[in-house]
XYZ file of C-alpha atoms in Angstrom:
303
model
C 12.057 42.305 -83.785
C 11.786 38.752 -82.394
C 8.935 38.973 -79.781
C 7.528 35.989 -77.812
C 4.922 35.506 -79.672
C 6.846 33.918 -82.627
C 8.816 31.535 -80.286
C 5.588 29.853 -78.795
C 4.572 29.852 -82.474
C 7.993 27.436 -83.378
C 7.870 25.694 -80.397
C 4.009 24.475 -81.239
C 5.249 24.321 -84.881
C 7.516 22.210 -83.021
C 5.100 19.999 -81.079
C 2.468 19.877 -83.499
C 4.448 19.369 -86.738
C 1.722 20.778 -89.137
C 0.930 24.435 -89.766
C -2.868 23.552 -89.435
C -2.834 21.818 -86.096
C -0.731 24.862 -85.352
C -3.027 27.540 -85.431
C -5.270 24.793 -83.647
C -3.419 24.804 -80.553
C -2.986 28.923 -81.020
C -6.276 29.826 -82.179
C -5.524 31.371 -84.646
C -6.834 31.079 -88.770
C -4.716 29.614 -90.826
C -4.572 33.232 -92.243
C -3.446 34.987 -89.531
C -0.767 32.059 -88.222
C 0.767 32.305 -92.068
C 1.132 36.491 -91.885
C 2.911 36.001 -88.524
C 5.063 33.321 -90.163
C 5.791 35.516 -93.229
C 6.245 38.304 -90.609
C 9.314 36.585 -89.049
C 11.017 35.538 -91.949
C 10.750 38.981 -93.686
C 12.457 40.310 -90.007
C 15.485 37.572 -89.978
C 15.680 38.113 -94.176
C 15.319 33.639 -94.219
C 13.302 30.787 -94.181
C 12.241 29.175 -90.993
C 11.364 25.600 -91.588
C 11.454 24.433 -95.386
C 7.556 23.742 -97.154
C 5.538 20.923 -97.855
C 7.235 18.808 -95.854
C 5.897 16.302 -92.980
C 6.737 16.404 -90.371
C 7.738 20.087 -90.157
C 11.877 20.095 -91.147
C 13.100 23.394 -89.949
C 16.075 25.144 -91.771
C 19.695 26.395 -89.723
C 17.198 29.875 -89.095
C 14.809 27.979 -87.450
C 16.587 26.175 -85.310
C 18.401 28.926 -84.141
C 14.894 30.513 -82.547
C 13.467 27.800 -81.098
C 16.989 27.319 -79.043
C 15.981 30.827 -77.728
C 12.827 29.240 -77.415
C 13.916 26.487 -75.176
C 15.874 29.651 -72.917
C 13.193 31.924 -73.045
C 9.928 30.726 -72.445
C 10.301 28.032 -69.189
C 12.081 31.016 -67.350
C 9.661 33.378 -68.662
C 7.246 30.880 -67.340
C 9.226 30.290 -64.204
C 9.213 34.188 -63.844
C 4.928 34.430 -64.055
C 4.282 31.858 -61.544
C 6.361 33.297 -59.176
C 4.810 36.983 -59.644
C 1.333 35.181 -59.200
C 3.091 33.291 -55.907
C 4.182 36.772 -54.762
C 1.029 39.067 -55.773
C -0.938 35.020 -53.207
C 1.676 35.321 -50.330
C 1.306 40.018 -50.090
C -2.448 38.970 -49.444
C -2.403 35.639 -48.028
C -3.756 34.090 -44.269
C -1.908 33.231 -40.724
C -4.942 31.942 -38.588
C -2.137 30.747 -35.401
C -3.080 28.645 -32.508
C -0.717 29.014 -30.014
C 0.023 25.508 -27.839
C 2.023 27.409 -25.146
C 0.642 30.310 -22.947
C 4.338 31.828 -21.904
C 4.679 32.050 -25.958
C 2.579 35.508 -25.607
C 5.361 37.245 -23.803
C 6.679 37.650 -27.516
C 4.656 36.601 -29.525
C 2.611 40.304 -29.217
C 5.870 42.040 -30.196
C 6.948 39.873 -32.613
C 3.260 39.938 -34.316
C 3.232 43.551 -34.270
C 6.324 43.565 -36.218
C 5.422 41.902 -38.335
C 2.482 43.706 -39.363
C 4.218 46.309 -40.052
C 6.411 44.782 -42.529
C 2.816 42.651 -44.173
C -0.252 44.350 -43.771
C -1.699 42.425 -45.865
C -1.269 39.331 -44.061
C -4.885 38.721 -42.956
C -3.760 37.598 -38.711
C -5.779 35.986 -36.620
C -5.090 33.973 -33.509
C -6.557 31.578 -30.618
C -5.705 29.595 -27.649
C -4.727 25.835 -28.759
C -5.383 24.189 -25.333
C -9.362 23.384 -25.473
C -8.707 21.714 -28.691
C -6.561 19.776 -30.642
C -5.028 22.039 -32.853
C -3.078 20.044 -34.995
C -6.060 18.584 -37.257
C -7.380 22.179 -37.880
C -4.338 22.568 -39.218
C -3.755 19.686 -41.623
C -8.208 20.714 -42.329
C -7.189 24.808 -43.564
C -9.170 26.119 -40.125
C -5.428 27.292 -38.681
C -2.592 28.000 -40.836
C 0.260 27.602 -38.230
C 0.366 26.712 -34.610
C 2.745 27.292 -32.096
C 4.015 24.081 -30.090
C 7.024 22.371 -28.814
C 5.635 18.750 -29.497
C 5.545 17.249 -32.729
C 3.838 14.768 -33.956
C 5.057 13.089 -37.434
C 3.178 13.202 -40.483
C 3.900 14.114 -44.354
C 1.569 17.030 -44.333
C 3.126 18.693 -41.556
C 6.287 20.831 -41.692
C 7.486 21.322 -38.084
C 10.172 24.935 -37.938
C 12.310 25.151 -35.363
C 12.310 28.019 -33.925
C 14.014 28.507 -30.523
C 15.635 25.665 -28.235
C 14.152 26.919 -24.216
C 15.142 24.793 -20.945
C 11.837 24.095 -18.230
C 13.063 24.312 -15.187
C 11.303 24.017 -11.691
C 10.327 27.682 -9.772
C 9.485 27.766 -5.965
C 9.092 29.934 -3.274
C 12.548 31.379 -1.683
C 11.876 29.866 1.293
C 11.191 26.366 -0.131
C 13.262 23.081 0.575
C 13.696 22.360 -2.418
C 15.129 26.058 -3.245
C 18.192 25.004 -1.448
C 18.789 21.878 -3.723
C 21.083 22.331 -6.915
C 19.121 20.327 -9.542
C 15.005 18.693 -8.978
C 14.669 14.531 -8.989
C 10.737 13.434 -10.144
C 10.255 11.796 -6.507
C 11.474 15.326 -5.346
C 8.007 16.695 -6.895
C 5.537 13.797 -5.283
C 4.841 15.252 -1.910
C 4.498 19.033 -3.933
C 1.286 21.115 -4.283
C 2.379 21.763 -8.579
C 1.070 24.507 -10.118
C 0.298 24.848 -14.216
C -1.679 26.494 -16.104
C -5.830 25.434 -17.161
C -4.268 22.636 -19.707
C -4.890 19.293 -19.878
C -2.223 17.690 -17.473
C -1.378 15.337 -20.285
C 0.152 18.213 -22.339
C 2.438 18.983 -20.482
C 6.098 19.732 -20.935
C 6.817 18.510 -17.672
C 4.205 15.713 -17.107
C 5.138 14.000 -20.252
C 9.009 14.289 -20.067
C 10.079 14.399 -16.819
C 7.305 12.761 -14.527
C 5.518 10.112 -16.325
C 9.193 8.239 -17.058
C 9.370 8.282 -13.271
C 5.753 7.230 -12.525
C 5.566 9.954 -10.422
C 2.282 12.102 -9.733
C 2.341 15.747 -7.846
C 0.591 15.252 -4.525
C -2.079 17.708 -5.617
C -2.830 20.389 -8.881
C -3.237 23.672 -8.945
C -4.120 25.970 -12.106
C -3.852 29.139 -12.770
C -4.967 31.130 -15.864
C -1.412 33.204 -16.641
C 2.110 33.840 -15.785
C 2.276 35.864 -13.527
C -0.816 34.773 -11.675
C 1.366 31.577 -11.494
C 4.890 33.089 -9.865
C 2.943 35.124 -7.789
C 1.350 31.879 -6.517
C 4.739 30.202 -6.159
C 6.164 33.333 -4.573
C 3.723 33.062 -1.518
C 4.559 29.577 -0.902
C 1.482 28.400 -2.595
C 3.192 25.577 -4.576
C 5.912 24.611 -7.187
C 5.795 24.766 -11.042
C 7.726 24.082 -14.102
C 7.579 26.932 -16.976
C 10.107 27.959 -19.626
C 13.777 29.639 -18.449
C 12.617 33.033 -20.650
C 8.885 33.219 -19.171
C 10.722 33.467 -14.765
C 14.075 35.240 -15.728
C 12.698 38.263 -14.511
C 11.275 37.125 -11.490
C 14.824 34.982 -10.494
C 16.523 38.702 -10.896
C 14.235 40.645 -8.621
C 14.537 37.193 -5.935
C 10.896 36.421 -6.239
C 11.144 32.955 -6.645
C 14.158 30.649 -7.367
C 14.167 28.576 -10.020
C 15.449 25.134 -10.590
C 16.947 22.364 -12.904
C 14.714 19.500 -13.718
C 17.312 16.584 -12.982
C 20.313 17.110 -15.800
C 18.615 20.179 -17.924
C 15.147 19.327 -19.644
C 15.062 21.170 -22.511
C 12.652 21.381 -25.302
C 12.343 23.135 -28.884
C 9.852 25.296 -29.748
C 8.321 25.078 -33.651
C 6.205 26.467 -35.733
C 3.975 23.764 -37.486
C 2.521 24.824 -40.860
C 1.197 22.442 -43.825
C 4.069 20.743 -46.104
C 2.872 22.323 -49.283
C 2.608 26.060 -47.800
C 6.110 25.786 -45.683
C 7.710 27.805 -48.576
C 5.296 30.568 -48.637
C 6.785 33.917 -48.491
C 4.321 35.197 -45.825
C 5.325 31.998 -43.624
C 8.748 32.618 -44.269
C 9.319 36.477 -43.269
C 7.029 35.338 -40.030
C 9.219 32.392 -38.500
C 12.725 34.948 -39.208
C 10.427 37.786 -37.381
C 10.124 35.095 -34.907
C 13.463 33.733 -34.288
C 14.883 37.401 -34.555
C 12.438 39.116 -31.710
C 12.681 35.889 -29.132
C 16.854 35.803 -29.994
C 16.996 39.951 -29.483
C 14.734 40.033 -25.769
C 14.045 36.226 -24.468
C 17.060 35.552 -22.026
C 18.248 31.774 -21.975
C 17.038 30.174 -25.469
C 19.370 28.690 -27.710
C 18.292 29.422 -31.119
C 17.395 26.004 -33.149
């Protein structure tokens, strides 16, 4: 029976060209190498190479086994790498930051489902609002950032999750509730309610107000989505939120929601290091997040 060690010996012999160099490369004694070769020749009933030739000249039998080695050894090496990678992936780390307050609505159920399938992956997360998470991602302090703000870098991979529409929400009695769509100038005399985030990082500011050189009359902040909706419903201001985050409140008649211009659509991404994007536990998270969102969020479009 031909063994893997025989194939490795023949390929080494071909590469080194001599028995002495092969013995050194394989960390064998000359005697052990000679015994291995004679044993293999006995099994196949013929010589593997011509003695006293330099470099070594292989016989037909030797060439046949070398051809097998050329096919088998690379496949074995690939399998060994995949097995090692699989073990690493199962015991991976997923420390993330979220640049989207509303994302907690779908992220927590997604993480719960993910943990059932990947119990050995260490999970941790933090808000990405008090610091710049992208440098932390590239430095290895984070493994994933949920964001709609792409900053193209060769070291960062942005995995698309889904598309969503930012909409302006108002109280049902607000004058803007009667409009078909909202223009930037409609907000100039309004109190804009937002999460405790730097204004320049808000989608409505970056992609709707600033291009039109419009600034709301006043800003107020609220810590979470429910508080924002309650303040809007009470007539304390207007806010811009993702369509899926406010659909239930609209159905209940607590607020009205209006498109921003022709529709301000944004895409949510999971940013990871480019060198790690193919890890199985990361791919599994992408898949779980997309499926969770597709099943439970209203108004989104899958990327």
